[in-house]
Short mmCIF file of C-alpha atoms in Angstrom, two decimals:
data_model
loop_
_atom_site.label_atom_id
_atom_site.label_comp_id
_atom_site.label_asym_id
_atom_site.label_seq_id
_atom_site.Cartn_x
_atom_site.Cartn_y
_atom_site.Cartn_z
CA UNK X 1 133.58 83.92 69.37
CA UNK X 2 133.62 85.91 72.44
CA UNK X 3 133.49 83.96 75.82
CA UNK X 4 131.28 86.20 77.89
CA UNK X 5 129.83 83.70 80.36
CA UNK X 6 133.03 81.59 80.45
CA UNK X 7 134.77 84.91 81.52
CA UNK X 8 131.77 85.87 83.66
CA UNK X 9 132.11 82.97 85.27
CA UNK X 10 136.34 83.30 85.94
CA UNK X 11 135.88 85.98 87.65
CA UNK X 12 132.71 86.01 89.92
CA UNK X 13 134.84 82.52 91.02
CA UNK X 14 138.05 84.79 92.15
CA UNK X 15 135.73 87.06 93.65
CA UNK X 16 133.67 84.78 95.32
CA UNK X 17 137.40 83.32 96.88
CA UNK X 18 138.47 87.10 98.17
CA UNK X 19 134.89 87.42 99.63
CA UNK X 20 135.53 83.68 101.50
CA UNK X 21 139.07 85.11 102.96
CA UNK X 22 137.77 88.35 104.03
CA UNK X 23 137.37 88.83 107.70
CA UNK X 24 134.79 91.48 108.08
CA UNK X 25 131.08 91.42 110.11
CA UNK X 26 128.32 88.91 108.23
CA UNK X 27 126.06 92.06 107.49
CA UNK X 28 128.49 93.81 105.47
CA UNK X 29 130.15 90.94 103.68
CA UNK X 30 126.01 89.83 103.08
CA UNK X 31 125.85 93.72 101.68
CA UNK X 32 128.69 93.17 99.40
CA UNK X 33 128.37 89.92 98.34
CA UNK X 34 124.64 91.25 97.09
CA UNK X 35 125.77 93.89 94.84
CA UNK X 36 128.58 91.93 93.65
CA UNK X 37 126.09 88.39 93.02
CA UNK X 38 123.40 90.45 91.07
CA UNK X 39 125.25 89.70 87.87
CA UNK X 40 125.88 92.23 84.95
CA UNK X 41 127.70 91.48 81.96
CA UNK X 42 131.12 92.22 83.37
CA UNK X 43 132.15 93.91 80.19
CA UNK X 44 135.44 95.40 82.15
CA UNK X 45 136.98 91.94 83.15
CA UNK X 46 135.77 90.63 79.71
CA UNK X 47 138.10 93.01 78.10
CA UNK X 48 141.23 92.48 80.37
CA UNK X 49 140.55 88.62 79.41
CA UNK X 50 140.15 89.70 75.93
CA UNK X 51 143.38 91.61 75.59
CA UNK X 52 145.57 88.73 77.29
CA UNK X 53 143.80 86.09 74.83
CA UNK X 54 144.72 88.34 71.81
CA UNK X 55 148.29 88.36 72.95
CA UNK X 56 148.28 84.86 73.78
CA UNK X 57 148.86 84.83 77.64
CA UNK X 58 147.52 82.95 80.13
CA UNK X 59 144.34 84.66 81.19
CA UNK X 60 144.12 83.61 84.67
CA UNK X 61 147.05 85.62 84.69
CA UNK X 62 144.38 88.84 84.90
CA UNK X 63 142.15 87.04 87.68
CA UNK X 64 142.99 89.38 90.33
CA UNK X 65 142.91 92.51 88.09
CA UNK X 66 139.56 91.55 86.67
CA UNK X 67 137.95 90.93 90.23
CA UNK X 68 139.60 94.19 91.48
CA UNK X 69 137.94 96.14 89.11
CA UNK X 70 134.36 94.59 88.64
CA UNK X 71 134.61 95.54 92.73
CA UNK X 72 135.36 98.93 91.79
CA UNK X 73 132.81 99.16 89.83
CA UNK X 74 129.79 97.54 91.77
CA UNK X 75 130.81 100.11 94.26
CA UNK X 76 129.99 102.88 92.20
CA UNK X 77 126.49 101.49 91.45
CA UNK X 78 125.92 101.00 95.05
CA UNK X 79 126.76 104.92 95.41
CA UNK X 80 125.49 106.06 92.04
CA UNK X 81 122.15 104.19 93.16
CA UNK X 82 121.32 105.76 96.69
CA UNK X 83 118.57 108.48 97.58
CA UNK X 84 121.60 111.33 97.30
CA UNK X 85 122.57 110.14 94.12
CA UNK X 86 120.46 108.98 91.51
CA UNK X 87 117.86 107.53 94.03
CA UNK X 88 116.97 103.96 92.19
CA UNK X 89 114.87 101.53 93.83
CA UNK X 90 115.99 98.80 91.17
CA UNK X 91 118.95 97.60 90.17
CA UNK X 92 119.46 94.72 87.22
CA UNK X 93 115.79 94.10 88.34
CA UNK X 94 115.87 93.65 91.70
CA UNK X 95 116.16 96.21 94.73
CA UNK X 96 118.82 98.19 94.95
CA UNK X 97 121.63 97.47 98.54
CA UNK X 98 120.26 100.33 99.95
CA UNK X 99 116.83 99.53 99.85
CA UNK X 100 117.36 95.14 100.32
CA UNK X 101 119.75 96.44 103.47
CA UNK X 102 119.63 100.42 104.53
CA UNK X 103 121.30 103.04 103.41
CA UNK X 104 124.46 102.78 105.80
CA UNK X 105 125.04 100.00 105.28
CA UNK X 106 125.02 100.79 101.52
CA UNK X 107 127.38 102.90 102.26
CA UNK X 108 129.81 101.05 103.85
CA UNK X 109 129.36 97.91 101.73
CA UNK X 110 130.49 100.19 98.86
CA UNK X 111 133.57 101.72 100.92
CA UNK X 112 134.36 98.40 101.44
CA UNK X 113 134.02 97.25 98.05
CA UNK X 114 136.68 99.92 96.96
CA UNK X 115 139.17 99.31 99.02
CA UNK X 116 139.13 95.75 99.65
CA UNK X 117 139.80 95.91 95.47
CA UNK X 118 143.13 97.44 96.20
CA UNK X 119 144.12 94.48 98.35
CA UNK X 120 142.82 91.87 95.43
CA UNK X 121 144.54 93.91 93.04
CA UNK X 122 147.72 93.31 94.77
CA UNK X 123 147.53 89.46 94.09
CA UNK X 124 148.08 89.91 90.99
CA UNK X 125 150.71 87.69 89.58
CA UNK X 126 153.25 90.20 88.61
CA UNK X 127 156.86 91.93 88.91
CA UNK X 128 156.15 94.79 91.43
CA UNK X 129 156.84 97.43 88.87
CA UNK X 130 153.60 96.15 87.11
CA UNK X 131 151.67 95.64 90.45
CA UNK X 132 152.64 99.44 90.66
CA UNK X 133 151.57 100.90 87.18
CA UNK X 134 148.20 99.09 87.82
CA UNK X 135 147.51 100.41 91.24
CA UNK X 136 148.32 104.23 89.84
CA UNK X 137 146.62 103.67 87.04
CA UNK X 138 143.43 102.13 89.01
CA UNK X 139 143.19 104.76 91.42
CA UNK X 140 143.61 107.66 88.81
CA UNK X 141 140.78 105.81 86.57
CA UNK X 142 138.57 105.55 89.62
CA UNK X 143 139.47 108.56 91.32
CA UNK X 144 138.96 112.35 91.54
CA UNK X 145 140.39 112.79 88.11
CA UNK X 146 138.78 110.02 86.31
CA UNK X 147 135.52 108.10 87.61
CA UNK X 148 134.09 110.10 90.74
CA UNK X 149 135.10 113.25 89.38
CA UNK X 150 133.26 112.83 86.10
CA UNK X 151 130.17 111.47 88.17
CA UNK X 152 130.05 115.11 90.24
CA UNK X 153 130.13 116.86 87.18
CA UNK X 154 126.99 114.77 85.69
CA UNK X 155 125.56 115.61 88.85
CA UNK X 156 126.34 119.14 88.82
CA UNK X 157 125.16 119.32 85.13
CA UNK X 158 121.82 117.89 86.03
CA UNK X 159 118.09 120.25 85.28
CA UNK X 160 120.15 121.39 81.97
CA UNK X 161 123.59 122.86 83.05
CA UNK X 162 125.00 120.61 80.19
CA UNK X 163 123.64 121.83 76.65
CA UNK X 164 127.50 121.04 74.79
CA UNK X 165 128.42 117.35 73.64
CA UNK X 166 131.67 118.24 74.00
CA UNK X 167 131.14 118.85 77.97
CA UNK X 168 129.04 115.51 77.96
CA UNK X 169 131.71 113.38 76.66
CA UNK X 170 134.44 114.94 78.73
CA UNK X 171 132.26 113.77 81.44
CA UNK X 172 131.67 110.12 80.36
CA UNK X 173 135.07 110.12 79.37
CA UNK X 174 135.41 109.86 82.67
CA UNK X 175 132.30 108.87 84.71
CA UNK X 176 132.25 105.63 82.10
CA UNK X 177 135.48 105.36 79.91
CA UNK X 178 137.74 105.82 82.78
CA UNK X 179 137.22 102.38 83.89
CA UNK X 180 137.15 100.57 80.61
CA UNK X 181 140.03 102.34 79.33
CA UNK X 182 142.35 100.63 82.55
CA UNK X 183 140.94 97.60 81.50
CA UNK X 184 142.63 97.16 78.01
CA UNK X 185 145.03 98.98 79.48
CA UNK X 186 145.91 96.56 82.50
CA UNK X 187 145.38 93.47 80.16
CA UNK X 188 148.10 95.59 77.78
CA UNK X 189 150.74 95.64 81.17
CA UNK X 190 150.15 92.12 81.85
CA UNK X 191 151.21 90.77 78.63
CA UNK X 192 153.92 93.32 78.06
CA UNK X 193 153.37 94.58 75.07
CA UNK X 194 154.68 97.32 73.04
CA UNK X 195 154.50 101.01 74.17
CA UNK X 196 152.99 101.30 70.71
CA UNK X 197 150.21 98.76 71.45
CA UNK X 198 149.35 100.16 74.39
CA UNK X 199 149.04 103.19 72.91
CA UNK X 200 146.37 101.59 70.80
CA UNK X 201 144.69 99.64 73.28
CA UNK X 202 143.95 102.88 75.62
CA UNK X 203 142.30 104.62 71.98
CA UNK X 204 140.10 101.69 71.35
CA UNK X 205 139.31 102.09 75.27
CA UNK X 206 138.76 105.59 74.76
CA UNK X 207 135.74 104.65 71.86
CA UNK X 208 135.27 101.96 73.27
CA UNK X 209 133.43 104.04 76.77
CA UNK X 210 131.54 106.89 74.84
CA UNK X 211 130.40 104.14 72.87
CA UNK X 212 129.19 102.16 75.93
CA UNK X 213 127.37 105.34 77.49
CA UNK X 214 125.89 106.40 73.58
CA UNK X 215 123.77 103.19 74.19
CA UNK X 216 122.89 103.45 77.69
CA UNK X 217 121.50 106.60 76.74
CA UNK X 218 119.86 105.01 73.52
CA UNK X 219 118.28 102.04 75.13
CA UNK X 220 117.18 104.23 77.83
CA UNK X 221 114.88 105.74 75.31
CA UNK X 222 113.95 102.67 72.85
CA UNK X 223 114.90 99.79 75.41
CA UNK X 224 112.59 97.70 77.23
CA UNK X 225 112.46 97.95 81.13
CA UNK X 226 112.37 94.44 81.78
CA UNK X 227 115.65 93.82 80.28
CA UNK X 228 117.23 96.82 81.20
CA UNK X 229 116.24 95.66 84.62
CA UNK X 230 115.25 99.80 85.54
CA UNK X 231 112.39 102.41 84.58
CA UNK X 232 112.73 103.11 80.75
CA UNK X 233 112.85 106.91 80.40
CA UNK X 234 114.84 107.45 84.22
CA UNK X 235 117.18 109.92 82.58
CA UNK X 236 114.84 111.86 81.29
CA UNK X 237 112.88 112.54 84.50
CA UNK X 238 116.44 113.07 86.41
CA UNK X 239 116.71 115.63 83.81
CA UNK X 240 119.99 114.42 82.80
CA UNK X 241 121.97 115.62 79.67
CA UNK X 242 122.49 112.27 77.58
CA UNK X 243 123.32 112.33 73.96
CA UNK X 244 119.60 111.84 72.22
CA UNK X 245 118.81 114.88 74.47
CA UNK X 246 121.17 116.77 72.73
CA UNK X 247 121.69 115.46 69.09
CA UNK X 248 118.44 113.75 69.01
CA UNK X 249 117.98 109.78 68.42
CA UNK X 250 119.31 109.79 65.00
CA UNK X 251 122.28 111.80 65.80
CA UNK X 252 122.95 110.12 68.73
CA UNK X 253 122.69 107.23 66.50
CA UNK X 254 125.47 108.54 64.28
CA UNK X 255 127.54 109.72 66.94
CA UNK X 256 127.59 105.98 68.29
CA UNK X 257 128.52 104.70 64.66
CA UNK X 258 131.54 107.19 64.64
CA UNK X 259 132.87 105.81 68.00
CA UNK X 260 132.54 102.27 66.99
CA UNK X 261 134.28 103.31 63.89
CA UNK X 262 137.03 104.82 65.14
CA UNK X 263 137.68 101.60 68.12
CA UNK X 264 137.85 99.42 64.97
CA UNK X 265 140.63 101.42 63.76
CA UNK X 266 142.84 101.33 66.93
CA UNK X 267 142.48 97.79 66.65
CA UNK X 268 143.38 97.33 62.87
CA UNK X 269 146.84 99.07 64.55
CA UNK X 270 147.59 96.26 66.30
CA UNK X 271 150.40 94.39 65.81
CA UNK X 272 148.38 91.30 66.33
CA UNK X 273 145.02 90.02 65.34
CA UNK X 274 142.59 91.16 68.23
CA UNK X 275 139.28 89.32 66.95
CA UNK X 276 137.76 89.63 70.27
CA UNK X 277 138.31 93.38 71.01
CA UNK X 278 135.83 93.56 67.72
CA UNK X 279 133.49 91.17 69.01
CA UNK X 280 133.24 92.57 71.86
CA UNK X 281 132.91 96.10 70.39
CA UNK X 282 130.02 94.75 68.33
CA UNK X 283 128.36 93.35 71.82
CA UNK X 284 128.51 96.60 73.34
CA UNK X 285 126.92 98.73 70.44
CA UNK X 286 124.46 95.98 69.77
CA UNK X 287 123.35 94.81 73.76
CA UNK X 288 119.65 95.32 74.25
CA UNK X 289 120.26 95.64 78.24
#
């Protein structure tokens, strides 16, 4: 089985010790240290763990990587949540940074967020050629070609300017996959495997993320607001292109069924058994939040 909350729990403890050892004004560590406390599943470090355990290395080997990138990405929801963005008063069911603080200091807690990760990163137990690979690869997933740019584009393609599904996954290829792909990717360049495994690892990654944002869109039809911890039916009044828009709920339904099917391949290719990957795979597609 899956350890969610014993992962969960590994790394909101490394990130809790960065946030101890960082030297920066109460207000904005309190700003940070919100965001990054309100919980989540942590699906990202989850899957770095899950990788290493698969190829039998040490997990707290990924600590730093893991809390690195869960920054990263409570940054983003900071951002994606203010009045220019998306404009959410709730967040996991309780107020969103900007509103619990104000919006510059939002702002700031989320520019800090990013790149404080770079310096966590960087503790990584590693040879530097790793510690190099995953800084490229962290900024490129996060970046202007992976996660930011694909969130401009969703932005851009807001009041109907996306009618393709083609366009729409390019876009949560990045705005969504980008991050979970360096995940299994990262946990695939800490245990050294095989150019071949890697290979696989990034595909299953690749599934793995339009399978993820498939069900946000679902449960953001059919889900229940309390759990979700935001408004049910939020995309739809943004006007957002999400896939049940598009194909409809059934086909939307079948499109997530294809993903899922095609991550369990890339992890059939494996040279090793990768029980966990699955597991996880099945959490994703099943979640209710």
């Amino acid at each position: 089985m899956i350890a969610l909350n014993e992962w969960k729990t590994q790394v909101e403890n490394k990130m809790e010790e960065f946030m101890e050892r960082l030297d920066a004004p109460d207000r904005l560590r309190d700003s940070m240290r919100y965001s990054l406390d309100a919980g989540g599943k942590r699906i990202r470090p989850a899957l770095i763990y899950a990788v290493l355990d698969a190829f039998s290395i040490d997990r707290a080997k990924g600590d730093a990587t893991a809390a690195a990138l869960e920054m990263i990405h409570t940054y983003s929801l900071i951002h994606d949540d203010l009045p220019a963005m998306d404009d959410d008063d709730l967040r996991r069911g309780r107020p969103t940074n900007h509103i619990a603080f104000d919006e510059a200091t939002a702002i700031l807690a989320g520019d800090a967020l990013l790149t404080n990760a770079f310096s966590c990163l960087l503790e990584t137990p590693a040879s530097p050629e790793v510690k190099l690979a995953l800084v490229e690869r962290l900024s490129a997933a996060a970046g202007a070609t992976g996660m930011v740019g694909g969130q401009l584009d969703d932005m851009l393609g807001e009041r109907g300017g996306i009618n393709d599904v083609a366009e729409l996954e390019s876009i949560h290829r990045r705005k969504t996959g980008a991050l979970l792909v360096f995940a299994v990717e990262a946990g695939g360049l800490l245990a050294s495997v095989s150019s071949s495994d890697l290979d696989h690892l990034k595909q299953y990654g690749r599934h793995l993320g339009i399978a993820f944002q498939i069900q946000d869109d679902i449960l953001d039809v059919t889900g229940d607001a309390e759990k979700i911890g935001k408004p049910v039916g939020s995309d739809e009044g943004n006007e957002k292109a999400t896939y049940p828009k598009l194909l409809g709920l059934e086909g939307a339904k079948r499109a997530l069924t294809a993903q899922v099917e095609a991550a369990e391949q890339a992890i059939d290719a494996l040279s090793v058994e990768a029980t966990t990957l699955k597991e996880l795979l099945d959490f994703v597609v099943k979640r209710d939040h």
